[in-house]
Structures are given as structure tokens and as C-alpha cells.
Amino acid sequence: MRTSLVAVMAMLLAAPAYAQAAPDGQGDPQASDVVVSGIRPAYLGEFSALETPRAFATIDQRTLEDNVILRLTDALDFNASIARQNNFGGLWDSFAVRGFAGDENLPSGYLVNGFNGGRGFGGPRDVAGVERIEILKGPNAALFGRGEPGGTVNIVTKRARFDRTFGTASGLYGSFDRARGDADINVGIGKAVAVRLIGFYESADSFRETVNSERYGFLPSFSVRLGDATTLTYDLELTRSATDFDRGVLAINGVLGTIPRSRFLGEPGDGPLRATVNGHQLQLQHDLNEKWSVLLGASYRETSLEGFSTEAELTRSRQRLFIDGRSLSRQRRFRDYDAEHFVVRGEVSGDFTLGGVRNRILAGGDYDSFDNGQLFLRFRPPAAAGQTLVSGNIIDIRNPVYGQFPLPAVGPQTDRLDTQRAYGFYVQDQISLTDTLQIRLGGRYDDFSLRTLNRANGIAQSRAASRLSPQAGIVWRATPWLSLFVAYGEGFRSNIGADVTGRVFDPETSKSIEGGAKLSLFDGALNGTFSVFSLRRDNVLVADPANPGFSVPLGRAGSDGVELDINGRLPGKVDVLLSYAYVDARAQADVLDPNFALPIRVGDPLINIPRHSLNAQISKDFRIAARTWRLGAGVQHVSDRLGETATTFTLPAYTLVRLFGNVQLTENVALTGEVKNLFDVTYYTNSFAALWVAPGAPRTGSVGVRVRF
């Protein structure tokens, strides 16, 4: 049914544009000075970097290609403000921006071409088809709504282009038998139609014993010029992945390294979890004139995740490992998750003068429908004191034997459907008071409803709320190359679930403020941002101490920090990237941990948030033996961080070095290569608990061939 809605939306959006074209479909090229060459990014408006009163960073396509980045989470490592969170056994993307993460029971939210695209269960996002990744930090809630106060990640995809026909094909082989092929072909059919076909296939083993994966996808884009000033673009996302569920390694009495980082503690007999994505995006841009533009769009995305897993039991009273130090008691789980996400949005942007004062305005609205279904079955071992090898589903962590016992049957645990409906309206006006001083005023009104249905017993609860979230900022152009800014914003989002009485929770609210400086040097070749920020969250869900398994909205948390982002080219054609962040993210209320009912005290750090993060890179093109070589090196440092909420278990700091290079064999053919974790450091990227710790990969490398035409 929703697919039909997308088709209907396509006809509705196209109708007014066709009405402006000449009857013969050709139009008069002299009739208008406005010619649309593509779709304008949503929410951003037409502002230079020095005019925007907020921190903003971009991870461009060259950075992704140079470092052979294949996953969104790996790409986000290039910005120090983003920290990895528990990734659900490698099955989804989870990250925190400026110390704040989303709901740990769902993947982290992000945007794709301005549409919510991270919700659902489609597996980790591949970077195939990605043009660039934008990280919009700070108090943007008045525009983006329903997001995290720390910032928003927006993926800009490669879209069909009218101007020329071109293509790229690449093949890669790397450590642990990773084999991958990518293709990207753009065909401009005359001046009115363009098609871009993008696809990938990847098969890989892993440094983790018995763990492997297979992924493939097709991500075409189609653009039609409906007139000199109107473009309609449709993007399709079809991906499939199969990956073994892997909770990682463990720490005994808080000590890591007891077992090798390669040791798998699940069961290969469970088979892979399979994730699917069927996504559609449709956008229409119409430029009314040189200063006014309308952007309309719709997005529909179906995702699913299904399969079995075997995972360490976390409850101490059921865990044999705490008795003998080697017998790991394990749960077995089955998940059948599915989600549908439908969004319609529209935006108008304009540039006008009122009373001698220049105004640049963005105004729009959106409707968001999200259905989240979860069927969860589980086997749990009995009390540790009475366990046998079979009843505890035990594996010897020092000498594992897989498939030693029949896999236990799973029983009912959760069968739930959460239905969210929301709409919002926003407006933002950036006013030029003088040639050097601008203010930004804005706000967003949101209205949402949430219905939670227990499909096992038919009991449903619901909640509705609305709120106006203001936004304000000021930016001063101190010199032609330096600007100073301050910004403030508020936001809120709905919390999924209900307390023991059946009452659905109030939404989570947030407030954030930041200030800093931006610079642009060497005619814009080198850009940087320094910012200081402070964020606060309220109504964070925590455990109900009187009713285990339920939650209450008592939590408060805060995050304060400093950031520095520099990206661009120095004199001598040396490319540099530098991203540093200091983040102090802590609890601001005495509550109980929502997973294990352990006490969290005021001032306790938030899980998986390092205080210090750094990513730096330098690269340069050389002319050697009549060929062009590009060589580069980078370093990433992450300080120690809390590894389990309400405990003192800590993940150690790590520093990784990477090398990359490519040589242009001919005008169209390049040989590429890279090495990650050059010094083979043992490190851990994130954890949920001391028995669920994700180890980082050892030294790995790859070689590839890229052909452009």
C-alpha cells in the first residue's frame, strides 16, 4: 500500500511542473534565466561556511575512497565528535554525537538527503552510492526535530547528473578474504533525462573465528528535467546482507585480554541474521526565480531483520563464568524485526529585502509515520549454581567446542508493535543587520502520537504531545577569513514504551548552546571550526526500581566540550584533515541503570564516550616515473571510556595508524592500496557490558583497481 502512495506522490509532484512546460515538451531555453542542474540539499539554505552560526563538518568522497571506507560507522570515525556505541552484535549503526546517543534498542537516527533514514533494521549502512557525509552539530533541533541534541548526520547520495556520461568500476581484495566489486555509471540522455546505476557486492570472512558476511545492493537514481526550472529525482535503495551475530569478547573481573580477540563465543550453527532494505525517495525542486525555490519530497523505507543468535548471559546469578572463570552461560535468541517508515516533506527557501534588510528564509513542514514491529523469542539458562553444561548452554571460553550440544529451543519473550505518527512545521530567517553581522531566528512546532500494542495479549497504550522548539543564533564576520558565532536551540522526541501502570512516557526534551569561530583561508581551500558547547537532556528513560523490566522517566544527563575541525588544502597542495574533541558527558541525577538496576550517581560518565578523541590525516599527490602517485597517512586516538553503565569497567585508550596510496597507471586506470592498524594494536571499539565487548580488527590491508571512463 505504501509503495502505491509513493507512486501517487510522484504524480502529484510532477503535475504542476509539467503544467509549466511547453506543449511539445521542449520549452523555450530563453524564457527563463533559471536552469536546475540538480536537487538542492534540504534544510541547509544558501549560506557560505562563514555565515552559518553552527558547527558543521563534511566527510567527502575523496576521504572515503583514499581510506577504502566501506561502512558508515567507519566513515564517522573521521569526526572526533562522534563516538561508537553498542552496535547490536554488528547488525546496525550506533553512535553518539557530542556525548549523546539515541535509544539503545534502535539504530542511531540519521538523514539520507534530508529524510529520516536510520530508523529500522536494515543492517549497517554501506557507503556505496554516498557522495558525502554531512555532520551538522549543535542546536539544530528547531529545524530537524525528533533528532539528537548533539547533532545530525546527513548522508548525501550520488544522484543522476544531466551534464555528462561517465562511470567508475572497482574491484578490491583484502585481508580475511574480503572481495568486493562496485560499479557507478551515469548516463545523460539528452538534456532532460539522466540515469545513474550504482551497485555493489561483497563477501568476506573476518578476524573473528567462524564469522563471515555477504552483502549486495542496487542504488539507482533517475532524474528528469520537467522544465528549465524544475527537476524531479527518484532514488531507489535495495540492499541485502547476511552476517553472523557477534557480541564480541569479554572481560573477567574487569580485565580484558583473557581470551584472544579472534575468539567467537556464539554458535556458528545459528546461521546468519539477514537484513533487508527496500527504500524509495522522490524529490521535486522548482526554482521560481533566482531567489526563491520550492523543494517537495516523499520517502518510504521497509526494513527487516531475522535470525538466531547465541549470546553471553549478563545476569550474574545465571552466569557460571563468575564461579569457575571459564564456563560461559549463554542465552539463545530469535528476532523477527520489521519496520515501515514513510515521510512527506516540503520546503520553500527565499532571499528578499525588507525595509532595507536582507532576509534569507527557510520554511517547511513534514509528516512522519513509523511502524516498529518486534517479535523476540528467548532461552535463558537457570541459576548458575544448579547449571549443567546443557542447561546453561555453556561454552568453555579457553577451549571452545562449537555445536557440542543441541541448540536450545526459544520461547516467547516480546511481541510488540509501536506506531508513531508525527508532523511538524518549521521556519528559519537569517537576517543581515549589517555587512558583517547576521542573526538567525527560527522555531519548529512538532505534534506526535505514539501507540504501543502488546500483540501477545492485545493490550494497547497511547500518548500524544506537542511542543514548540525555538532556535536562535548570531554570526559576526570579524575579517574576510574569520567569523564568530553563538547559537541556542531546544528540541524533543518521543520515548517508546510504557511504565508498569501502562502510561506511555512523556517525550525527551533537550537544550543546547554553542559558540565558536570559523575560518576560511587560501581562497577557501582550507576551512576550520572551533566550538565550545553545552547540552542538557531531560526525561531520559531509566529503570523502575520497584518493578523490574519497566522504566520511569527520571533521567537527566549533560555534555560539555570543545571541538576543532580543520579540512582542506595547504600551500604546496598538501591535503590535511584534523578533528579533535574533548567531551565530558555525565549523568545529572541519581537513578538506576535501566538494564541491571545498578545505581548511577550524579557525575558518573556516560557509556562509550571518550573524553579525548582525535583523527588526523595528511596526503599529497606526487609525480614519480611519469605517473601520478597519491600517498597519505593518518592517526586516530580514542581515550579510555566507561564500558558498562553503573560500574567501573573501562575500555582502554588506543591509537591507530593507517597508510594509503594509489598510482594512476593510465589516464583511466588506478591501482589502490591501504593498511589499517599498521602496528597491530589490540583495542576495543565499544561495549554494552563486560561480557559484551567489541574488539577492533588487527592489522588489515587491501589492494584494488579503479577504472574511470
XYZ file of C-alpha atoms in Angstrom:
709
model
C 0.000 0.000 0.000
C 2.773 2.446 0.914
C 4.562 1.777 -2.373
C 1.380 2.900 -4.112
C 1.384 6.057 -2.008
C 4.879 6.852 -3.254
C 3.721 6.411 -6.851
C 0.727 8.676 -6.243
C 3.039 11.259 -4.674
C 5.212 11.129 -7.802
C 2.238 12.019 -9.997
C 1.090 14.774 -7.650
C 4.536 16.323 -7.523
C 5.068 16.072 -11.246
C 1.722 17.582 -12.247
C 2.427 21.256 -11.506
C 5.846 21.024 -13.104
C 4.516 19.593 -16.370
C 1.961 22.382 -16.480
C 4.799 24.892 -16.869
C 6.478 23.154 -19.787
C 5.691 23.938 -23.393
C 3.123 21.626 -25.006
C 5.746 19.959 -27.128
C 7.863 19.252 -24.070
C 10.807 21.255 -25.375
C 10.230 24.634 -23.730
C 11.998 27.843 -24.622
C 15.588 27.923 -23.341
C 15.482 31.730 -23.425
C 12.249 32.001 -21.430
C 13.946 31.827 -18.049
C 17.317 32.586 -16.542
C 16.887 29.724 -14.060
C 18.193 26.295 -15.065
C 18.063 23.491 -12.470
C 21.086 21.189 -12.534
C 20.148 19.057 -9.520
C 18.281 18.857 -6.220
C 19.171 21.420 -3.561
C 20.031 19.900 -0.146
C 17.158 20.030 2.341
C 17.279 22.239 5.447
C 20.566 23.965 4.602
C 19.650 27.040 2.587
C 22.142 29.110 0.597
C 24.866 30.103 3.064
C 28.630 30.136 2.952
C 30.546 28.334 5.681
C 31.431 31.591 7.440
C 27.780 32.691 7.541
C 26.389 29.670 9.371
C 26.052 30.027 13.168
C 26.714 26.373 13.954
C 29.494 23.802 13.724
C 29.423 21.809 10.511
C 31.768 19.119 9.148
C 31.891 17.122 5.921
C 33.463 13.756 5.134
C 33.928 13.910 1.391
C 34.117 11.236 -1.266
C 37.889 11.511 -1.661
C 38.431 10.748 2.036
C 36.196 7.687 1.721
C 37.971 6.463 -1.424
C 41.515 7.125 -0.171
C 40.931 5.131 3.009
C 38.806 2.410 1.357
C 35.906 3.085 3.726
C 33.009 0.657 3.230
C 30.683 1.316 6.204
C 29.055 4.430 7.624
C 30.378 3.766 11.137
C 33.962 3.620 9.844
C 33.424 6.882 7.959
C 32.131 8.638 11.077
C 35.412 7.836 12.860
C 36.910 10.715 10.870
C 34.993 13.194 13.008
C 36.120 13.216 16.624
C 32.775 14.462 17.938
C 31.206 11.084 17.103
C 31.755 8.077 19.374
C 30.860 4.474 18.647
C 28.117 2.883 20.739
C 26.875 -0.683 21.188
C 26.323 -1.905 17.630
C 23.913 -4.781 18.373
C 26.347 -7.560 17.536
C 27.442 -5.790 14.350
C 23.894 -5.614 12.976
C 23.306 -1.848 12.969
C 24.928 1.579 13.164
C 25.037 3.114 16.618
C 26.869 6.296 17.530
C 26.756 9.323 19.803
C 27.280 12.935 18.718
C 28.809 15.232 21.337
C 28.264 12.586 24.002
C 24.581 11.809 23.400
C 23.255 8.652 21.767
C 19.717 7.663 20.893
C 17.541 4.777 22.063
C 19.847 1.785 22.650
C 17.068 -0.521 21.408
C 17.083 1.050 17.946
C 19.789 2.020 15.443
C 21.023 5.587 15.597
C 18.952 8.006 13.571
C 20.423 9.780 10.574
C 19.167 11.523 7.458
C 19.502 10.496 3.822
C 19.148 13.508 1.516
C 17.249 15.248 4.314
C 14.871 12.341 5.039
C 14.987 10.226 8.197
C 16.798 7.107 7.029
C 18.475 5.473 10.017
C 15.391 4.096 11.711
C 14.650 0.460 11.102
C 16.632 -2.753 10.893
C 18.391 -2.811 7.522
C 21.879 -3.613 8.840
C 24.947 -1.337 8.835
C 24.806 1.323 6.126
C 27.161 0.732 3.208
C 28.901 3.748 1.650
C 28.163 2.631 -1.906
C 26.321 5.474 -3.559
C 27.431 8.033 -0.960
C 28.588 11.414 -2.303
C 29.483 12.876 1.094
C 28.515 12.719 4.751
C 27.474 15.931 6.487
C 27.672 16.282 10.265
C 25.516 19.152 11.466
C 26.369 19.678 15.107
C 24.738 21.567 17.898
C 21.346 23.212 18.406
C 19.627 22.372 15.119
C 16.521 20.827 16.712
C 14.289 23.731 15.639
C 14.727 22.569 12.050
C 15.470 18.861 12.206
C 13.116 17.907 15.030
C 12.904 14.414 16.571
C 16.682 14.117 16.480
C 19.513 14.095 18.967
C 20.611 17.368 20.613
C 24.256 16.576 19.889
C 23.816 16.851 16.148
C 22.554 15.224 12.991
C 24.287 13.060 10.382
C 23.026 13.574 6.826
C 24.097 11.234 4.022
C 24.069 12.876 0.599
C 23.810 10.217 -2.090
C 25.157 10.199 -5.626
C 22.390 11.284 -7.947
C 21.890 11.220 -11.690
C 23.504 14.182 -13.485
C 22.445 15.721 -16.745
C 25.755 17.228 -17.747
C 27.680 14.183 -18.967
C 28.065 10.436 -19.230
C 30.686 8.844 -17.007
C 31.349 5.804 -14.899
C 33.537 4.050 -12.367
C 34.131 0.359 -11.742
C 36.337 -1.005 -8.994
C 37.436 -4.301 -7.543
C 39.080 -4.947 -4.187
C 40.701 -7.858 -2.386
C 41.805 -7.612 1.219
C 42.623 -9.340 4.483
C 40.437 -12.235 5.599
C 39.369 -12.945 2.022
C 37.398 -9.740 1.619
C 36.354 -9.469 -2.035
C 34.270 -6.594 -3.318
C 33.119 -5.083 -6.562
C 31.458 -1.694 -7.153
C 30.033 -0.030 -10.246
C 28.731 3.514 -10.790
C 27.514 4.500 -14.263
C 25.849 7.820 -15.087
C 24.168 8.325 -18.456
C 22.845 11.694 -19.541
C 20.109 11.130 -22.125
C 19.880 14.446 -23.891
C 19.358 17.475 -21.667
C 16.186 16.272 -19.960
C 16.821 12.749 -18.651
C 19.652 11.224 -16.643
C 20.135 7.760 -15.165
C 22.725 6.702 -12.615
C 23.159 2.999 -11.844
C 25.101 2.055 -8.703
C 25.640 -1.435 -7.355
C 27.982 -3.427 -5.128
C 28.689 -6.970 -3.988
C 30.902 -8.001 -1.081
C 31.840 -11.291 0.534
C 34.211 -11.538 3.495
C 35.457 -13.684 6.308
C 36.617 -11.983 9.491
C 39.363 -11.926 12.091
C 36.617 -13.331 14.320
C 36.563 -17.140 14.191
C 33.739 -18.613 12.047
C 32.210 -15.154 11.432
C 31.583 -14.120 7.830
C 29.292 -11.864 5.854
C 27.758 -11.302 2.452
C 26.282 -8.007 1.232
C 24.958 -6.667 -2.034
C 22.904 -3.730 -3.157
C 21.439 -1.758 -6.052
C 21.058 2.024 -5.640
C 19.985 3.663 -8.913
C 18.965 7.299 -9.336
C 16.775 8.781 -12.079
C 16.371 12.494 -12.848
C 14.016 14.219 -15.264
C 14.111 17.892 -16.151
C 10.463 18.883 -16.411
C 11.263 22.423 -17.443
C 14.126 24.891 -17.320
C 13.451 25.463 -13.627
C 12.117 22.071 -12.471
C 13.789 18.743 -11.722
C 12.260 15.505 -10.474
C 14.574 12.869 -8.954
C 13.803 9.323 -7.840
C 16.248 7.227 -5.801
C 15.936 3.515 -5.084
C 17.699 1.623 -2.296
C 17.692 -2.177 -2.409
C 20.222 -3.900 -0.135
C 20.562 -7.365 1.328
C 23.015 -8.580 3.957
C 23.691 -11.763 5.890
C 26.028 -11.539 8.889
C 26.723 -13.732 11.892
C 25.586 -12.119 15.135
C 28.669 -11.420 17.252
C 28.673 -9.924 20.765
C 32.473 -9.921 20.815
C 34.826 -10.870 23.644
C 34.616 -10.498 27.413
C 36.435 -9.205 30.460
C 36.794 -11.328 33.612
C 36.736 -9.251 36.779
C 37.122 -6.199 34.604
C 40.270 -7.495 32.878
C 40.351 -7.711 29.076
C 42.684 -9.950 27.113
C 41.849 -13.216 28.874
C 40.915 -14.710 25.506
C 42.209 -13.827 22.022
C 40.416 -11.044 20.171
C 39.588 -13.574 17.458
C 37.561 -15.885 19.727
C 33.868 -16.204 18.878
C 31.594 -17.042 21.814
C 28.357 -17.638 19.901
C 27.285 -20.659 17.852
C 28.036 -20.966 14.122
C 25.030 -23.297 13.902
C 22.700 -20.353 14.453
C 23.453 -19.183 10.928
C 23.467 -15.526 9.863
C 20.956 -12.831 10.638
C 19.515 -11.481 7.407
C 18.688 -7.818 6.911
C 16.817 -6.260 4.000
C 16.112 -2.714 2.856
C 13.615 -1.575 0.232
C 13.727 2.200 0.079
C 12.314 4.877 -2.211
C 12.887 8.625 -2.336
C 11.175 11.116 -4.624
C 12.044 14.814 -4.704
C 10.929 17.699 -6.853
C 12.734 21.020 -6.973
C 11.234 24.036 -8.687
C 13.073 27.350 -8.825
C 10.543 30.159 -9.017
C 13.328 32.600 -9.877
C 16.924 33.225 -8.889
C 15.986 33.861 -5.259
C 13.055 31.558 -4.496
C 12.916 27.772 -4.635
C 10.460 25.032 -3.648
C 11.504 21.522 -2.622
C 8.915 18.734 -2.222
C 9.548 15.099 -1.452
C 8.427 11.739 -0.159
C 10.327 8.779 1.242
C 9.234 5.224 2.010
C 11.529 2.599 3.521
C 10.855 -1.010 4.539
C 13.468 -2.857 6.609
C 13.634 -6.260 8.267
C 15.998 -8.302 10.404
C 15.561 -12.008 11.138
C 17.610 -14.827 12.613
C 19.007 -16.692 15.632
C 21.895 -15.790 17.924
C 23.700 -17.196 20.951
C 24.920 -14.591 23.441
C 26.530 -14.452 26.870
C 24.061 -14.283 29.760
C 24.568 -10.985 31.600
C 22.656 -11.602 34.832
C 25.203 -12.536 37.485
C 23.007 -15.102 39.243
C 22.651 -17.053 35.978
C 26.277 -16.789 34.826
C 28.567 -19.768 35.546
C 31.633 -17.826 34.437
C 31.622 -15.912 37.710
C 32.023 -19.204 39.585
C 34.789 -21.024 37.693
C 36.252 -18.381 35.371
C 35.868 -20.372 32.146
C 32.308 -21.731 31.702
C 30.257 -19.112 29.859
C 26.492 -19.484 30.280
C 24.636 -18.330 27.180
C 21.202 -17.267 26.077
C 19.781 -18.180 22.691
C 17.571 -15.675 20.922
C 15.404 -15.366 17.838
C 14.492 -11.985 16.376
C 12.000 -11.103 13.689
C 12.034 -7.309 13.467
C 10.434 -5.211 10.761
C 9.807 -1.519 10.267
C 7.999 0.774 7.843
C 8.901 4.428 7.620
C 7.012 6.939 5.471
C 7.845 10.660 5.257
C 6.400 13.520 3.231
C 8.045 16.925 3.409
C 8.084 20.275 1.665
C 10.263 23.353 1.956
C 10.460 26.818 0.453
C 13.566 28.974 0.553
C 13.847 32.596 -0.392
C 16.064 35.655 -0.380
C 14.406 39.063 -0.094
C 14.940 42.571 1.244
C 12.504 44.111 3.707
C 12.976 47.641 4.993
C 16.480 47.687 3.564
C 17.409 44.495 5.471
C 18.272 41.252 3.695
C 16.356 38.135 4.821
C 17.094 34.554 3.827
C 14.254 32.329 4.876
C 13.576 28.600 5.088
C 10.081 27.365 5.875
C 8.547 23.945 5.593
C 6.685 21.042 7.076
C 6.809 17.268 7.245
C 4.739 14.243 8.166
C 6.426 11.161 9.615
C 4.924 7.682 10.051
C 6.975 4.921 11.695
C 5.793 1.370 12.484
C 8.203 -0.733 14.512
C 7.356 -4.419 14.982
C 9.435 -6.702 17.211
C 8.985 -10.425 17.752
C 11.612 -11.649 20.214
C 11.941 -15.244 21.480
C 14.495 -16.317 24.069
C 16.068 -19.183 26.011
C 17.794 -18.309 29.322
C 19.947 -20.558 31.496
C 18.754 -21.330 35.039
C 20.505 -20.251 38.241
C 24.267 -20.731 37.914
C 24.632 -22.926 40.994
C 22.481 -25.678 39.501
C 23.529 -25.469 35.868
C 24.769 -28.353 33.776
C 26.669 -27.883 30.531
C 23.452 -28.440 28.592
C 21.033 -26.443 30.765
C 23.417 -23.497 30.824
C 24.150 -23.700 27.088
C 27.760 -23.409 28.243
C 30.902 -22.917 26.190
C 34.459 -23.112 27.537
C 35.969 -19.703 26.778
C 39.524 -21.139 26.866
C 38.832 -24.186 24.692
C 35.564 -23.632 22.812
C 33.818 -26.528 21.091
C 31.012 -25.303 18.827
C 27.917 -27.422 18.299
C 28.679 -29.605 21.309
C 25.032 -29.722 22.379
C 21.714 -29.361 20.556
C 20.755 -25.716 20.192
C 18.119 -24.924 22.856
C 14.581 -24.078 21.821
C 13.454 -20.496 22.355
C 10.219 -19.342 23.958
C 8.043 -16.217 23.880
C 9.511 -13.022 25.267
C 8.262 -9.942 23.382
C 5.734 -9.410 20.608
C 5.152 -5.672 20.234
C 4.156 -3.085 17.660
C 4.999 0.574 18.226
C 3.250 3.040 15.937
C 4.424 6.649 15.781
C 2.768 9.439 13.828
C 4.205 12.937 13.812
C 4.004 16.159 11.876
C 5.948 19.354 12.184
C 6.328 22.864 10.787
C 9.443 24.984 10.886
C 10.662 28.416 9.884
C 14.078 30.000 9.962
C 15.094 33.523 8.962
C 18.690 34.699 8.728
C 18.743 38.492 8.831
C 21.711 40.574 7.682
C 21.759 43.531 10.071
C 24.977 44.854 8.530
C 27.501 43.617 6.012
C 29.260 41.732 8.815
C 26.560 40.953 11.394
C 23.739 38.442 10.913
C 21.187 36.886 13.259
C 19.247 33.665 12.795
C 15.816 33.178 14.340
C 13.664 30.119 13.985
C 11.388 27.597 15.526
C 9.780 24.242 14.943
C 6.363 23.024 16.060
C 6.006 19.263 16.470
C 2.976 17.139 17.229
C 3.267 13.384 17.700
C 1.271 10.381 18.836
C 2.567 7.006 19.978
C 0.624 3.768 20.307
C 2.215 0.666 21.817
C 0.406 -2.635 21.213
C 1.317 -5.822 23.062
C 0.386 -8.309 20.351
C 0.619 -11.199 22.805
C -2.310 -10.008 24.947
C -3.918 -7.326 22.784
C -3.353 -4.527 25.344
C -2.517 -1.134 23.847
C -1.482 2.206 25.346
C -1.137 5.557 23.612
C 0.254 9.034 24.166
C 0.242 12.332 22.297
C 2.202 15.530 22.834
C 3.183 18.721 21.048
C 5.846 21.357 21.539
C 7.387 24.486 20.038
C 11.194 24.367 19.932
C 12.962 27.703 19.414
C 16.287 28.344 17.719
C 18.468 31.453 17.656
C 21.951 32.333 16.516
C 24.255 35.221 15.714
C 27.293 35.322 13.470
C 29.794 38.179 13.072
C 32.214 38.361 10.153
C 35.234 39.705 12.005
C 37.505 39.608 8.940
C 37.133 38.293 5.380
C 38.513 34.965 6.608
C 37.186 34.744 10.191
C 33.712 34.720 11.734
C 32.469 34.282 15.308
C 29.141 32.687 16.217
C 26.812 31.786 19.091
C 23.693 29.576 18.817
C 20.956 28.182 21.084
C 18.304 25.567 20.412
C 15.763 23.274 22.042
C 14.223 20.010 20.937
C 12.226 16.975 21.911
C 11.401 13.487 20.710
C 9.010 10.744 21.732
C 10.085 7.916 24.049
C 8.920 4.421 23.083
C 7.355 2.190 25.745
C 5.175 2.391 28.868
C 5.597 2.179 32.631
C 4.149 -0.510 34.888
C 0.737 1.223 35.013
C 0.523 1.280 31.220
C 1.168 5.024 30.938
C 3.174 5.934 27.837
C 6.112 8.197 28.568
C 6.388 11.930 28.033
C 8.848 12.954 25.321
C 12.505 13.543 25.952
C 13.489 17.238 25.936
C 16.821 18.923 25.357
C 18.534 22.298 25.431
C 21.845 23.140 23.807
C 24.102 26.133 23.360
C 27.357 26.570 21.494
C 29.753 29.268 20.394
C 32.939 29.428 18.438
C 34.922 30.657 15.483
C 35.165 29.712 11.808
C 37.973 30.397 9.402
C 38.446 30.080 5.660
C 41.974 30.505 4.287
C 43.777 30.367 0.944
C 40.721 31.415 -1.085
C 38.541 28.866 0.677
C 40.915 25.937 0.171
C 41.297 25.403 3.937
C 38.351 25.660 6.341
C 38.104 25.185 10.072
C 35.730 25.464 13.022
C 36.455 25.810 16.727
C 33.469 25.444 19.035
C 32.545 25.178 22.700
C 29.227 23.531 23.588
C 26.941 22.622 26.480
C 23.954 20.229 26.161
C 21.274 19.020 28.587
C 18.671 16.222 28.316
C 15.607 15.508 30.466
C 13.111 12.630 30.617
C 15.750 10.071 29.715
C 14.276 6.625 30.490
C 15.718 4.716 33.450
C 14.793 1.522 35.325
C 11.842 1.396 37.726
C 13.438 0.018 40.927
C 10.110 -1.319 42.249
C 9.106 -3.039 39.006
C 11.952 -4.823 37.226
C 11.554 -4.813 33.463
C 9.751 -1.463 33.400
C 11.098 2.082 33.138
C 10.389 5.534 34.559
C 11.357 8.920 33.056
C 13.662 10.197 35.771
C 16.965 10.518 33.965
C 18.910 13.685 33.330
C 22.249 13.947 31.536
C 24.596 16.667 30.362
C 27.507 17.049 27.980
C 30.084 19.833 27.764
C 33.037 20.044 25.464
C 35.357 21.620 22.938
C 35.838 20.754 19.248
C 38.270 21.611 16.481
C 37.702 20.598 12.843
C 40.081 21.557 10.005
C 39.812 20.228 6.475
C 41.260 21.305 3.147
C 44.481 22.047 1.291
C 47.624 23.805 2.454
C 50.048 25.638 0.185
C 52.127 23.101 -1.691
C 48.990 21.086 -2.463
C 49.134 19.185 0.813
C 45.705 17.907 1.886
C 45.021 17.844 5.619
C 42.241 16.686 7.910
C 42.226 17.332 11.643
C 39.374 16.628 14.036
C 39.708 16.826 17.823
C 37.032 16.717 20.508
C 37.006 16.938 24.285
C 33.653 15.686 25.595
C 32.603 15.460 29.239
C 29.267 13.581 29.188
C 27.803 12.666 32.578
C 24.655 11.702 34.441
C 22.982 14.547 36.309
C 20.631 12.563 38.542
C 20.825 9.611 40.919
C 18.956 6.823 39.112
C 19.123 3.112 38.422
C 20.653 1.635 35.301
C 17.743 0.555 33.044
C 19.329 -2.794 32.194
C 20.625 -4.182 35.502
C 19.114 -1.909 38.186
C 22.557 -0.760 39.322
C 22.885 2.709 40.843
C 24.009 5.595 38.633
C 25.266 8.591 40.580
C 25.419 12.254 39.674
C 28.691 12.795 37.818
C 29.049 9.228 36.523
C 30.316 9.198 32.909
C 28.076 8.019 30.088
C 28.933 4.709 28.477
C 31.294 4.564 25.467
C 32.024 8.320 25.476
C 35.769 9.132 25.452
C 36.909 12.441 26.877
C 39.523 12.877 24.168
C 39.238 11.865 20.513
C 41.485 12.750 17.602
C 41.623 11.906 13.917
C 44.335 13.479 11.753
C 45.419 12.816 8.187
C 47.856 14.218 5.645
C 48.161 13.346 1.952
C 49.753 14.659 -1.227
C 49.986 13.920 -4.935
C 53.457 13.239 -6.379
C 54.777 12.844 -9.896
C 57.063 9.791 -9.996
C 58.283 7.913 -13.074
C 55.844 9.774 -15.327
C 52.903 8.674 -13.194
C 50.796 10.423 -10.583
C 51.007 8.922 -7.105
C 48.887 9.855 -4.111
C 50.279 8.911 -0.703
C 48.863 9.566 2.726
C 48.897 8.634 6.394
C 46.545 9.109 9.290
C 46.263 8.574 13.015
C 43.249 8.036 15.265
C 43.313 8.312 19.049
C 40.458 7.455 21.409
C 40.920 7.829 25.170
C 39.606 5.397 27.753
C 35.860 5.343 28.397
C 33.247 3.636 30.522
C 32.461 0.127 29.266
C 29.469 -0.774 31.417
C 26.936 1.567 32.981
C 26.952 1.884 36.782
C 30.309 0.072 37.124
C 33.994 0.994 36.973
C 34.702 -1.263 33.983
C 36.682 0.786 31.477
C 37.711 0.245 27.874
C 41.372 1.192 27.407
C 42.588 4.031 25.203
C 44.033 3.243 21.795
C 45.966 4.888 18.976
C 45.828 3.544 15.425
C 47.953 4.434 12.394
C 46.858 3.958 8.788
C 48.574 4.312 5.410
C 47.046 4.616 1.967
C 48.102 5.297 -1.578
C 47.237 4.973 -5.226
C 49.018 5.276 -8.524
C 47.493 6.302 -11.839
C 48.617 3.530 -14.196
C 46.912 5.129 -17.178
C 44.616 8.100 -17.632
C 41.633 5.994 -16.589
C 43.084 3.149 -14.505
C 44.396 3.439 -10.933
C 45.906 0.879 -8.566
C 44.948 1.451 -4.918
C 46.166 0.110 -1.589
C 45.783 0.731 2.129
C 46.834 -0.614 5.524
C 44.807 -0.048 8.689
C 46.070 -0.534 12.256
C 49.636 -0.517 10.966
C 51.197 -1.513 14.300
C 48.648 -4.265 15.014
C 47.308 -2.676 18.202
C 44.835 -4.658 20.314
C 41.890 -2.361 21.007
C 38.159 -2.328 21.741
C 35.742 -0.036 19.933
C 32.643 -0.214 22.169
C 30.778 -2.367 24.655
C 27.436 -2.852 26.348
C 28.716 -4.814 29.334
C 31.908 -6.531 30.464
C 30.688 -9.729 28.782
C 29.752 -7.965 25.523
C 32.840 -6.124 24.261
C 33.501 -5.423 20.568
C 37.183 -5.880 19.661
C 38.776 -3.872 16.880
C 40.357 -5.523 13.857
C 44.079 -6.361 13.784
C 46.345 -5.040 11.045
C 44.483 -5.356 7.755
C 45.129 -4.290 4.204
C 43.686 -4.360 0.741
C 44.602 -3.747 -2.881
C 42.255 -2.717 -5.636
C 41.817 -1.448 -9.162
C 39.629 1.509 -10.083
C 38.624 2.260 -13.672
C 37.027 5.577 -14.652
C 35.509 6.376 -18.005
